[in-house]
mmCIF file of C-alpha atoms in Angstrom:
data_model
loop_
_atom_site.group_PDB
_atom_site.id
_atom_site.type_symbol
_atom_site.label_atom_id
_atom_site.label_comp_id
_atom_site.label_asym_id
_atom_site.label_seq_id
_atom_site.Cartn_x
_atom_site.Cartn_y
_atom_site.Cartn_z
ATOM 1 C CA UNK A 1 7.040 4.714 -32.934
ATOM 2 C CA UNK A 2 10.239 5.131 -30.559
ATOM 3 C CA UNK A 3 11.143 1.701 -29.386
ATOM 4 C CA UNK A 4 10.777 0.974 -25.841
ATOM 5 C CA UNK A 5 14.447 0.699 -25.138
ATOM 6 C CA UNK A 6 15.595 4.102 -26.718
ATOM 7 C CA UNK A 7 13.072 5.485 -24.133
ATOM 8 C CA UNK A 8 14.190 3.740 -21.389
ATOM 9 C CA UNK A 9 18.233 4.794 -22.730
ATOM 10 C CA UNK A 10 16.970 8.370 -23.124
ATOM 11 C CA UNK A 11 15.080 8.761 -19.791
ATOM 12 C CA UNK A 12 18.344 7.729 -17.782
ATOM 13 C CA UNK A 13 20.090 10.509 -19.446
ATOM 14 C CA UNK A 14 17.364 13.034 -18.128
ATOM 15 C CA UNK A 15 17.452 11.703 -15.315
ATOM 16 C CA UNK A 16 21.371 10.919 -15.045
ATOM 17 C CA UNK A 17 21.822 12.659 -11.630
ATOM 18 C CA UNK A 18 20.086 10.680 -9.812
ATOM 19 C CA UNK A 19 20.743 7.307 -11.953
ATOM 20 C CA UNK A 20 23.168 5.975 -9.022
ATOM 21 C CA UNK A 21 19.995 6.112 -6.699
ATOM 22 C CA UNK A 22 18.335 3.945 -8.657
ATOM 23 C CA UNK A 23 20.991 1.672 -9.161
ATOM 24 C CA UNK A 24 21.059 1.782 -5.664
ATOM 25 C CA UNK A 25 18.952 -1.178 -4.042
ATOM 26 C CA UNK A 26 19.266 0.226 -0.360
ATOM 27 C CA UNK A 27 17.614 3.335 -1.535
ATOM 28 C CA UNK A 28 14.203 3.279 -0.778
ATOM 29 C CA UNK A 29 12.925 7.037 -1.776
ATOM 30 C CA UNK A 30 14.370 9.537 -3.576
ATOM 31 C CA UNK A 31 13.312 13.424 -3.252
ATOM 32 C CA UNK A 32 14.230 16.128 -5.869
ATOM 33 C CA UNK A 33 12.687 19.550 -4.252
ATOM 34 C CA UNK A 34 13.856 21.684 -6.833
ATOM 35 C CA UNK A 35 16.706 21.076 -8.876
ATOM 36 C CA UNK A 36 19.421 22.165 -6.508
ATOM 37 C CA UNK A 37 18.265 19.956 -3.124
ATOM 38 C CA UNK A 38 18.055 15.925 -3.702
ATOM 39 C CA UNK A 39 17.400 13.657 -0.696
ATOM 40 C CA UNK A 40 17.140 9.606 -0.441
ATOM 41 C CA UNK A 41 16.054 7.386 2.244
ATOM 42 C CA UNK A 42 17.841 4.610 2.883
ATOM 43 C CA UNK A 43 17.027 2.188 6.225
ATOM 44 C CA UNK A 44 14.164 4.620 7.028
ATOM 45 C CA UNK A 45 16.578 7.571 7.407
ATOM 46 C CA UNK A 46 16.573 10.446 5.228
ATOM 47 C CA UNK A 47 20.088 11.782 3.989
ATOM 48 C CA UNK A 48 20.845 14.761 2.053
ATOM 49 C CA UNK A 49 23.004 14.216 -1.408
ATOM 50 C CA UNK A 50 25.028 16.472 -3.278
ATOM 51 C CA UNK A 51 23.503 15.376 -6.758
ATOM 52 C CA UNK A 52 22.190 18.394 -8.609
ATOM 53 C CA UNK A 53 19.844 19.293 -12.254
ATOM 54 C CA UNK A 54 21.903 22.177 -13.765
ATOM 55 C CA UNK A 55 18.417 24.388 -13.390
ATOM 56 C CA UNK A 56 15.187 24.200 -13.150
ATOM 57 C CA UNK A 57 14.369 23.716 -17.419
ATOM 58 C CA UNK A 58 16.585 20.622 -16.987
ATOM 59 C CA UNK A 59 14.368 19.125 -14.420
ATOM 60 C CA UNK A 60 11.022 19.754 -15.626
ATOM 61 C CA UNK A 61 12.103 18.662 -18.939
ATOM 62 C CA UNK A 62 13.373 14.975 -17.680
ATOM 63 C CA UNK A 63 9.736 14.975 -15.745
ATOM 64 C CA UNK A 64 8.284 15.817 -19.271
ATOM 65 C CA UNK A 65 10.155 12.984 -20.846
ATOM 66 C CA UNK A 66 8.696 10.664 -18.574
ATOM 67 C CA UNK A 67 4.991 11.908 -18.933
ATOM 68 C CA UNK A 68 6.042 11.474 -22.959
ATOM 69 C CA UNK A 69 7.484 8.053 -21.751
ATOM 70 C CA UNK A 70 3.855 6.934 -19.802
ATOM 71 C CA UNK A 71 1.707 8.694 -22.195
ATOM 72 C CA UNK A 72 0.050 11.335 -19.595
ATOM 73 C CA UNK A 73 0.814 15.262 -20.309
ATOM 74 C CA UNK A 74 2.669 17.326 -18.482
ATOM 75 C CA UNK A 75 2.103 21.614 -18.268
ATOM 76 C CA UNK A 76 0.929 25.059 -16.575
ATOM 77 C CA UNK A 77 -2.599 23.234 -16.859
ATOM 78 C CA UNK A 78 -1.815 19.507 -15.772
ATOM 79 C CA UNK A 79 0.703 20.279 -13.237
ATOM 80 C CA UNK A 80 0.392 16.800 -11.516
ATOM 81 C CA UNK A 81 1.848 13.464 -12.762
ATOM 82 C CA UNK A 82 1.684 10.300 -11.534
ATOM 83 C CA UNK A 83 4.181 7.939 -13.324
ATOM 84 C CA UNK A 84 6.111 4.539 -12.787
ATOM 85 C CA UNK A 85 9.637 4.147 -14.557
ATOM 86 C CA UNK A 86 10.850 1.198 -16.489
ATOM 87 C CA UNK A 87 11.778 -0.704 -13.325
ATOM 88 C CA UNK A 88 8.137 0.216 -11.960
ATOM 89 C CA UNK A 89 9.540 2.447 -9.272
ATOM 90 C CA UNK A 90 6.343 4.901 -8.362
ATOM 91 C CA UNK A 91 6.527 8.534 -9.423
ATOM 92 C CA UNK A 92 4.401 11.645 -8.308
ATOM 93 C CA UNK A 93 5.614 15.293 -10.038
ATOM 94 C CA UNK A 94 4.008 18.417 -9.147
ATOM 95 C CA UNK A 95 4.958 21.338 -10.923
ATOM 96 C CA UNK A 96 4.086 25.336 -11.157
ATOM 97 C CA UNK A 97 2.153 26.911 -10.710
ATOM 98 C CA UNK A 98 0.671 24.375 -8.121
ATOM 99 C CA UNK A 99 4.255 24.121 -7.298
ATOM 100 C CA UNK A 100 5.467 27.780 -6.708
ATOM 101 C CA UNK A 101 8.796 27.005 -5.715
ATOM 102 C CA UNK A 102 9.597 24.837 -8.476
ATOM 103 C CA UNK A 103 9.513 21.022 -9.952
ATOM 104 C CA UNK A 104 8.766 18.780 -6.726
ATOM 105 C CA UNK A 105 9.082 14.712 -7.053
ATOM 106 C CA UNK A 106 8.933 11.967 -5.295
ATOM 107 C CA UNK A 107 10.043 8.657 -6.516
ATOM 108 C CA UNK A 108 9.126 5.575 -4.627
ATOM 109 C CA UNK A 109 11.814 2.344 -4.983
ATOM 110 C CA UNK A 110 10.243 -1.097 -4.574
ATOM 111 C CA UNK A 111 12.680 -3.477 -3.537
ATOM 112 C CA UNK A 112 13.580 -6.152 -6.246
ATOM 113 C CA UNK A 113 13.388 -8.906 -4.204
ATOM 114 C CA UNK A 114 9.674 -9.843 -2.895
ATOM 115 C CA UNK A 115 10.128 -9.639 0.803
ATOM 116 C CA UNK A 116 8.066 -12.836 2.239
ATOM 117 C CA UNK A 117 7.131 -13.413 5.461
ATOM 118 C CA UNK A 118 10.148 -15.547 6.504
ATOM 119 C CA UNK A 119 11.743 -11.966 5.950
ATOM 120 C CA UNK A 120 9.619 -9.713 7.696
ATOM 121 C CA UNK A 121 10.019 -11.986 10.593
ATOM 122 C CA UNK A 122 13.874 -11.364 9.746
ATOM 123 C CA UNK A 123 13.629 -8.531 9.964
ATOM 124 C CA UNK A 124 11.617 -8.174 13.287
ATOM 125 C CA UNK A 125 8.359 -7.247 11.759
ATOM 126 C CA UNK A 126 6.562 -9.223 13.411
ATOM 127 C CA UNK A 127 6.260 -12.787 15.125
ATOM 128 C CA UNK A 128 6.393 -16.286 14.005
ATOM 129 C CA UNK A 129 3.113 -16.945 15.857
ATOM 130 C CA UNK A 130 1.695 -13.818 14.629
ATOM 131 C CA UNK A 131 2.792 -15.371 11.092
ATOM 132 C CA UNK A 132 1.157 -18.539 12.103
ATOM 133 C CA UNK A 133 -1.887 -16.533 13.511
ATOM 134 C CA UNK A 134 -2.358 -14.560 9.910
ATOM 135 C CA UNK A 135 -1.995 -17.183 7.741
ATOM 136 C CA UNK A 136 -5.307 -18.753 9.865
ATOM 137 C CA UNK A 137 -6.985 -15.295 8.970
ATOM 138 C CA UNK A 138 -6.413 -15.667 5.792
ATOM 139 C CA UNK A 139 -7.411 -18.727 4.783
ATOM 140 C CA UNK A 140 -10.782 -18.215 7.427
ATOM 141 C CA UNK A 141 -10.906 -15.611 4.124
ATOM 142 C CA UNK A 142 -11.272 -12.915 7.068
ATOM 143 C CA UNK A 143 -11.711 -9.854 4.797
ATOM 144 C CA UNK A 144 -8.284 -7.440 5.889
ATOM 145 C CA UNK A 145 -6.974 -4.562 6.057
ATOM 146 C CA UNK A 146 -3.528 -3.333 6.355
ATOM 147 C CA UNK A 147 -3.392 0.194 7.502
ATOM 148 C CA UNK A 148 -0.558 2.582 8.211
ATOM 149 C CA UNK A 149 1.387 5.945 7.180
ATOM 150 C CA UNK A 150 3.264 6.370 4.251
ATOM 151 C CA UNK A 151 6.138 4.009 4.172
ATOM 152 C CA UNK A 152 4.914 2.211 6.585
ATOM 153 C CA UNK A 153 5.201 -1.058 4.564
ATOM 154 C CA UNK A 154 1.856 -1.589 3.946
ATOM 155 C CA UNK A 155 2.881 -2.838 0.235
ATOM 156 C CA UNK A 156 5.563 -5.207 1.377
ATOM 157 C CA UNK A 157 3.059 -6.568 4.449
ATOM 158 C CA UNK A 158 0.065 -7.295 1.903
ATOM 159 C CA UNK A 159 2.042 -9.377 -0.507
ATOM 160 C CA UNK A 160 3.713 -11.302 2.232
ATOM 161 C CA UNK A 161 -0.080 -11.834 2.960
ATOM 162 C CA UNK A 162 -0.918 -12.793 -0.327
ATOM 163 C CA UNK A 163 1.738 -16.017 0.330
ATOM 164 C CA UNK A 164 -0.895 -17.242 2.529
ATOM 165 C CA UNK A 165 -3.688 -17.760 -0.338
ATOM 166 C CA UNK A 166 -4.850 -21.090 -1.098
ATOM 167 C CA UNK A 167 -3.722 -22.276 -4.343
ATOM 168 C CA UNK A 168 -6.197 -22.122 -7.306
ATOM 169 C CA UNK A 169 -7.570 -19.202 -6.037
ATOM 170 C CA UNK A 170 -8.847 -16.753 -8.430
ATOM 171 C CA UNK A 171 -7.563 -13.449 -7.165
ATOM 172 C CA UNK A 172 -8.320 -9.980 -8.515
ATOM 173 C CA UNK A 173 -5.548 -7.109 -8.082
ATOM 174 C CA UNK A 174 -7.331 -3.534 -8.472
ATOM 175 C CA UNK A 175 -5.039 -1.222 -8.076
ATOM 176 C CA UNK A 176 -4.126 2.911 -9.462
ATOM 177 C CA UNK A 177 -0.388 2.192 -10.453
ATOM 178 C CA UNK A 178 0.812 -1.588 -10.328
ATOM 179 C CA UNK A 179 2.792 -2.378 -7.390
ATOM 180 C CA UNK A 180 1.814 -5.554 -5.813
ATOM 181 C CA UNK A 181 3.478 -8.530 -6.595
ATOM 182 C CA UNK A 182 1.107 -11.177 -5.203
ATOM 183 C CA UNK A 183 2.678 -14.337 -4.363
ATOM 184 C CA UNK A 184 -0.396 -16.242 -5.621
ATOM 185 C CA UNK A 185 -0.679 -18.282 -8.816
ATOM 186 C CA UNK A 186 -3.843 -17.048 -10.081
ATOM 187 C CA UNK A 187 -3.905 -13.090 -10.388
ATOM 188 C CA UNK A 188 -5.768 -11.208 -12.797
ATOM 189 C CA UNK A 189 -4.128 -7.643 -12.793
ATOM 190 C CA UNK A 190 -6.187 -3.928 -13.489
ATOM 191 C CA UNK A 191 -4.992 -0.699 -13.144
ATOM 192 C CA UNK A 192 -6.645 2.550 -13.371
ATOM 193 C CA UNK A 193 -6.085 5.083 -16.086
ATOM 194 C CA UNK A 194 -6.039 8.576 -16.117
ATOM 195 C CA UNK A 195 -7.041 10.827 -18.699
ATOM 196 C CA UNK A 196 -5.485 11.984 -21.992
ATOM 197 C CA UNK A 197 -4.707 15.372 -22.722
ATOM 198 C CA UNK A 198 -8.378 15.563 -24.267
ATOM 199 C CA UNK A 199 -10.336 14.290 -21.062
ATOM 200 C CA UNK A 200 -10.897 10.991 -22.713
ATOM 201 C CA UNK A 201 -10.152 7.793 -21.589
ATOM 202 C CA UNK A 202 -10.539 7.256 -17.846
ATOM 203 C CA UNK A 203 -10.239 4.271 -16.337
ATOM 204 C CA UNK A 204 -11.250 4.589 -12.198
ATOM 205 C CA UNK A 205 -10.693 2.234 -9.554
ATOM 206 C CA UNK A 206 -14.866 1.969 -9.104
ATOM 207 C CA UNK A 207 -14.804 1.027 -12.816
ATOM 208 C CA UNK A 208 -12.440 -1.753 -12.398
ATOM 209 C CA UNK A 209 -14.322 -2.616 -9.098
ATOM 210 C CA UNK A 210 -17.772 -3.099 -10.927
ATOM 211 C CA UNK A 211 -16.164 -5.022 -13.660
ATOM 212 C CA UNK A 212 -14.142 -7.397 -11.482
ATOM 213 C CA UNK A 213 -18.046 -8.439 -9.678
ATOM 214 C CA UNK A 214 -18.737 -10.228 -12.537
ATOM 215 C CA UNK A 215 -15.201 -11.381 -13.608
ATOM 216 C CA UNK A 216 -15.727 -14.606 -11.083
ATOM 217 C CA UNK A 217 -13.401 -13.196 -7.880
ATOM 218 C CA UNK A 218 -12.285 -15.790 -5.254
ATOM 219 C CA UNK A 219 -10.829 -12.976 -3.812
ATOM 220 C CA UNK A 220 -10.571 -9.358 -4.462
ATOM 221 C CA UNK A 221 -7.709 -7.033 -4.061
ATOM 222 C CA UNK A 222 -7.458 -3.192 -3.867
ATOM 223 C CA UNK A 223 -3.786 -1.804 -3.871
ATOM 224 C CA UNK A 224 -5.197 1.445 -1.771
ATOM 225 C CA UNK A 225 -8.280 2.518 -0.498
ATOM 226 C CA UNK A 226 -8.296 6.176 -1.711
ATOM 227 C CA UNK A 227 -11.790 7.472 -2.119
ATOM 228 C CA UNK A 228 -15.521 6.793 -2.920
ATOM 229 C CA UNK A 229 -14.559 3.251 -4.084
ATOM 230 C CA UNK A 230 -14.325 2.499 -0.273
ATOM 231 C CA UNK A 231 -18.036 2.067 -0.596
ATOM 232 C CA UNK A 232 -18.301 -0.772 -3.244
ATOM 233 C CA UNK A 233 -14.991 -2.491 -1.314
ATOM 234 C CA UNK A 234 -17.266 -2.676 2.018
ATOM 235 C CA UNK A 235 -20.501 -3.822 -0.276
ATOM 236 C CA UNK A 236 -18.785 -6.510 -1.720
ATOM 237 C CA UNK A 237 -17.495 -7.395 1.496
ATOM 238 C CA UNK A 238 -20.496 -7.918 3.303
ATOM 239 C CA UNK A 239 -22.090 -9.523 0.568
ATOM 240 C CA UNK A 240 -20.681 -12.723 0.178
ATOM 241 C CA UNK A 241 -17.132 -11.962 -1.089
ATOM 242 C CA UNK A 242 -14.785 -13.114 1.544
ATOM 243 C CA UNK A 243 -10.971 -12.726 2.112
ATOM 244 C CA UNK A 244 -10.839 -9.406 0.320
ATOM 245 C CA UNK A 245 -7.689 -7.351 1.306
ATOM 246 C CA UNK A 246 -6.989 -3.415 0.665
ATOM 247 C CA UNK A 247 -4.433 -1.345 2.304
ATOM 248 C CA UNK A 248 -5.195 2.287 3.771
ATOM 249 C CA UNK A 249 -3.351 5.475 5.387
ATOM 250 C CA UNK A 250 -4.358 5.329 9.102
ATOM 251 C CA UNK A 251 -2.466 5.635 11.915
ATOM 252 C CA UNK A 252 -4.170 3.558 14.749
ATOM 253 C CA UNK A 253 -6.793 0.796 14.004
ATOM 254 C CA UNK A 254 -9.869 2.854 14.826
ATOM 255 C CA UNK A 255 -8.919 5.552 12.772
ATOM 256 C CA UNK A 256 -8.703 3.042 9.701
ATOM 257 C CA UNK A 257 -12.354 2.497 10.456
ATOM 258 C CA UNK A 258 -13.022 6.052 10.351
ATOM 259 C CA UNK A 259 -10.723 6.706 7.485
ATOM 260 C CA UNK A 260 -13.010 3.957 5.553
ATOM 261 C CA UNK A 261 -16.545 5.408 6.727
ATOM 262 C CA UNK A 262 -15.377 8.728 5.176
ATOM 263 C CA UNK A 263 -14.264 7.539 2.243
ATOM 264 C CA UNK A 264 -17.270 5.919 1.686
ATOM 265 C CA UNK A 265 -19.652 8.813 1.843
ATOM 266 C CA UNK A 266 -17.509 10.460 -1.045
ATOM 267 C CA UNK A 267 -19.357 7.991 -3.196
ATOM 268 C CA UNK A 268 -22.124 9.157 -4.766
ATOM 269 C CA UNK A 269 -24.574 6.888 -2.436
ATOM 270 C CA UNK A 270 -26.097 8.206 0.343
ATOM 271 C CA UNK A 271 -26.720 6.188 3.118
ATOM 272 C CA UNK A 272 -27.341 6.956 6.597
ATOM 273 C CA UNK A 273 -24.074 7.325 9.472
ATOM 274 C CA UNK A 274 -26.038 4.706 11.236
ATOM 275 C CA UNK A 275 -26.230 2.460 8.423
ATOM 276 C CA UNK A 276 -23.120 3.129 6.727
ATOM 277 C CA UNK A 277 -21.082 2.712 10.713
ATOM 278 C CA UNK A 278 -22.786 -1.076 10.712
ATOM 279 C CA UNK A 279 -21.468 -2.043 6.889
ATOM 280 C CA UNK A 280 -17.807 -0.653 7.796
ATOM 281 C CA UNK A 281 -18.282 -2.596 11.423
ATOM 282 C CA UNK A 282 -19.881 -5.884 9.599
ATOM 283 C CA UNK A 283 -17.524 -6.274 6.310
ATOM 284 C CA UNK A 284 -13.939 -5.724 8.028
ATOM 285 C CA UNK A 285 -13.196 -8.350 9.969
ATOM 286 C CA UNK A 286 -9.078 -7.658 10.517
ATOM 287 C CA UNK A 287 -7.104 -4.648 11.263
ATOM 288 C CA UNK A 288 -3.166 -5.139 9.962
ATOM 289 C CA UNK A 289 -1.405 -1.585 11.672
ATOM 290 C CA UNK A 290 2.215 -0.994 10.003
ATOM 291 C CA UNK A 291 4.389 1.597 11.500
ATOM 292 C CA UNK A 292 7.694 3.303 10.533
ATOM 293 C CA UNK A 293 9.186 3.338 13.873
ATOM 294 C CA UNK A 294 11.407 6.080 15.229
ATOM 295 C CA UNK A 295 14.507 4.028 14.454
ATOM 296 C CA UNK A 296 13.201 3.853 10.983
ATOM 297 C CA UNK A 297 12.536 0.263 10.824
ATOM 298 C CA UNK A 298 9.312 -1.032 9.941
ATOM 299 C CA UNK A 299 7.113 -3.284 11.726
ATOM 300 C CA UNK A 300 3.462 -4.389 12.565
ATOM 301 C CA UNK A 301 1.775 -2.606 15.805
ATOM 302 C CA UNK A 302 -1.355 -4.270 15.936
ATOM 303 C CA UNK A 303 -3.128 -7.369 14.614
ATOM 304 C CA UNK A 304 -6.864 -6.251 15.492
ATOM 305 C CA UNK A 305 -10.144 -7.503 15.161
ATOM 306 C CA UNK A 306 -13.468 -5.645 14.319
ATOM 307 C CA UNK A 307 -15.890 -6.586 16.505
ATOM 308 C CA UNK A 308 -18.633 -4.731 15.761
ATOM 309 C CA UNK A 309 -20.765 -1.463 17.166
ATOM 310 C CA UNK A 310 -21.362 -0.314 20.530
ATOM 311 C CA UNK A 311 -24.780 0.589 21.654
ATOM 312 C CA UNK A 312 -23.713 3.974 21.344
ATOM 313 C CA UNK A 313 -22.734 3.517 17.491
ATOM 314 C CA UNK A 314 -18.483 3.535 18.313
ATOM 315 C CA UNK A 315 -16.540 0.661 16.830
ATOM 316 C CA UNK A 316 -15.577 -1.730 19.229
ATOM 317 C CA UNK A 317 -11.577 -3.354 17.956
ATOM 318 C CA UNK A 318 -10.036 -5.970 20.183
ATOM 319 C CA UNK A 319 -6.172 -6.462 19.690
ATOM 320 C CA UNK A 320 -4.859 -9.638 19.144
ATOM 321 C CA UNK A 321 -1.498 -9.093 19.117
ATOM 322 C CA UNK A 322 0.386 -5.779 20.143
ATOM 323 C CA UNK A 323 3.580 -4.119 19.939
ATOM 324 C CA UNK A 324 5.185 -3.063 23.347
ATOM 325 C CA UNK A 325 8.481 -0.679 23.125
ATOM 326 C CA UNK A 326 11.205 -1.221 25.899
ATOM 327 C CA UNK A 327 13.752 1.451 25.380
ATOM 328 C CA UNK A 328 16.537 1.861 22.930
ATOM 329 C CA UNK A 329 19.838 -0.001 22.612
ATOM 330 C CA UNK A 330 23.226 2.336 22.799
ATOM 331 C CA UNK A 331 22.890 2.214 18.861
ATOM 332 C CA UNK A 332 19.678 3.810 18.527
ATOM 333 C CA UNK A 333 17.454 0.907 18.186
ATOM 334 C CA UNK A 334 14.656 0.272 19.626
ATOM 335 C CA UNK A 335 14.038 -2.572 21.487
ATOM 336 C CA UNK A 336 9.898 -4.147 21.338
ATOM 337 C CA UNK A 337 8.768 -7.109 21.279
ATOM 338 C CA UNK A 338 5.216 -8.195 19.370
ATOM 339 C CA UNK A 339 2.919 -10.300 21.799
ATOM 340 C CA UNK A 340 -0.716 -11.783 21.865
ATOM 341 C CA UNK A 341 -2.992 -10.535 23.911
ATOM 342 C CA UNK A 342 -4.824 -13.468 24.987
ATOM 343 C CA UNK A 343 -7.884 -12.896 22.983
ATOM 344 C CA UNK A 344 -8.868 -15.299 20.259
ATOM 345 C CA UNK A 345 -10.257 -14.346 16.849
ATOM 346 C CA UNK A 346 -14.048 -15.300 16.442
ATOM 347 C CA UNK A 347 -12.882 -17.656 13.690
ATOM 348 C CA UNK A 348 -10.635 -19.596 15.675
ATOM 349 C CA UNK A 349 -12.575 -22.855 16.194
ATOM 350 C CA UNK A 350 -12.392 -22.671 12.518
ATOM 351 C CA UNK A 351 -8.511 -22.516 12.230
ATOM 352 C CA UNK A 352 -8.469 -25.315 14.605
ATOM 353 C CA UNK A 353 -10.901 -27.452 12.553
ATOM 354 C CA UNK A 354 -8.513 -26.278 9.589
ATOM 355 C CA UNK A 355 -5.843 -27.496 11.189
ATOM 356 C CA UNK A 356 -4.281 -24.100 11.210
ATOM 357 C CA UNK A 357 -3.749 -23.609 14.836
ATOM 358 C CA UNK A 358 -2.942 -26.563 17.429
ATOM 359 C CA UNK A 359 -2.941 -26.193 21.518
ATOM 360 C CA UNK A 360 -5.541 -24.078 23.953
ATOM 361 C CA UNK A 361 -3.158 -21.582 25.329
ATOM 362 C CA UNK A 362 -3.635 -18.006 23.067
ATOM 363 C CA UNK A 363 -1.832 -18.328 19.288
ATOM 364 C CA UNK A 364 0.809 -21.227 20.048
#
């Protein structure tokens, strides 16, 4: 067997033009379309580099490398890979023929440093009494949701969540390729596994979800909501296990409640829209929205809560606290603050008996 480190040596030197990207800790993406174009993001903003692959056989043979280095094939006939390097930074390949213009990847940086939520508020993400109002959510165990596009920050927002666990909690981390770094000292870790080049050996997200029911869960978290697993996440949810947390692609709060309800009926249960519509309504209690904002910086947009169904079957979501955009300084920037609304959570005579929130007037 190849030690792990003459791997690690050898897939730098397939991958050697872009090795200063990911020595790079302001680079948050990096984008090889071919071998000949390679972009990065850095501060939300994408920038084109002149780093090249010689040709195309020297690209697809770095991707096959890694697929050697993760134990997943790569070919003509399994022309998707999903991958993590060494320093866990998140890979997705697609190659021909499902790629006809050649080798496409995406590789996704996670930044070092575990950003908490002293720096999200930093950073303007959002508010110190929004903070102060989530941390009261969390240990209500409101069951939540953090929703939002792709680089939104819906990673970095749920493990600045985490933070706000209660000690001694027994948390559960589901997830398809480890990301999360919970800031919790009790975490139980499982992650999904794909086939091998003979069809055997899958381990899915609803696996891990039916295992972790009886694996004593104070808490149970899914790294992203993808699919028919939606509909054991809600079940558990409205069956006694509180303060679960998931993340989802959604752009607005109501569609992350119709992103949910159609995940769910790609499960293999069927239940009626009716039915289904009050589980989604009853076991989310808290909408988190992330953004990536047209400055590029990232930020919450909405704290909501679920309320429930209208008469006429529609969710009904009150915000809690809202982003408001101002303009634009001479720089580019925007300017937006992040305010309450006024309305109270239902569980906020239990924050105050918590001693979690203090005064009458909104979230002071």
């Amino acid at each position: 067997m190849i030690p792990k480190e003459v791997y690690e040596r050898t897939l730098r030197q397939f991958f050697a033009p872009i090795v200063p990207f990911l020595d790079d800790a302001s680079v948050s993406e990096i984008m090889i379309n071919g071998p000949r174009e390679i972009v990065i993001e850095r501060k939300g903003k994408l920038l084109a580099t002149e780093a090249r692959f010689v040709d195309e056989d020297e690209l697809l043979a770095a991707i096959r490398h890694l697929g050697q280095f993760v134990g997943r094939s790569v070919s003509r006939e399994r022309p998707i890979l999903e991958a993590r390097f060494p320093d866990g930074s998140r890979v997705e390949a697609v190659l021909p023929p499902a790629s006809p213009d050649g080798p496409h990847v995406a590789i996704r940086r996670f930044a070092k440093e575990t950003l908490t939520v002293e720096r999200l508020i930093e950073f303007g993400a959002f508010s110190p009494k929004a903070a102060a109002l989530l941390d009261g959510l969390v240990a209500c165990k409101q069951n939540i949701i953090v929703a939002g596009g792709t680089g939104s920050g819906k990673t970095s927002m749920l493990n600045a969540l985490s933070s706000y666990i209660v000690d001694g909690e027994r948390v559960v981390v589901i997830e398809d390729a480890r990301e999360l770094q919970l800031q919790s000292d009790h975490v139980v870790q499982f992650e999904a596994q794909a086939a091998d080049a003979k069809g055997r050996g899958v381990v899915s997200i609803r696996d891990l979800f039916k295992a972790t029911l009886r694996l004593r869960p104070d808490r149970i978290v899914v790294g992203e909501i993808r699919g028919g697993e939606a509909l054991e996440l809600i079940q558990a949810m409205t069956s006694g296990h509180g303060g679960c947390m998931s993340t989802v692609h959604a752009t607005y709060p109501k569609d992350t409640l119709s992103r949910l309800e159609t995940m769910a009926l790609m499960s293999d249960v069927e239940l009626p829209m009716r039915a289904l519509r009050s589980q989604v309504a009853s076991a989310i209690d808290i909408i988190v929205q992330t953004a990536r904002l047209s400055d590029g910086s990232r930020g919450v947009t909405h704290i909501s809560e679920v309320i429930g169904l209208s008469e006429m079957g529609t969710y009904e979501i009150a915000d809690l606290y809202r982003r408001t955009i101002h303009g634009k300084e001479d720089d580019g920037r925007l300017i937006s603050s992040f305010d309450a609304t006024g309305t109270r959570p239902r569980c906020w005579e239990q924050m105050i008996a918590l001693g979690l929130m203090q005064g009458d007037n909104g979230h002071e």
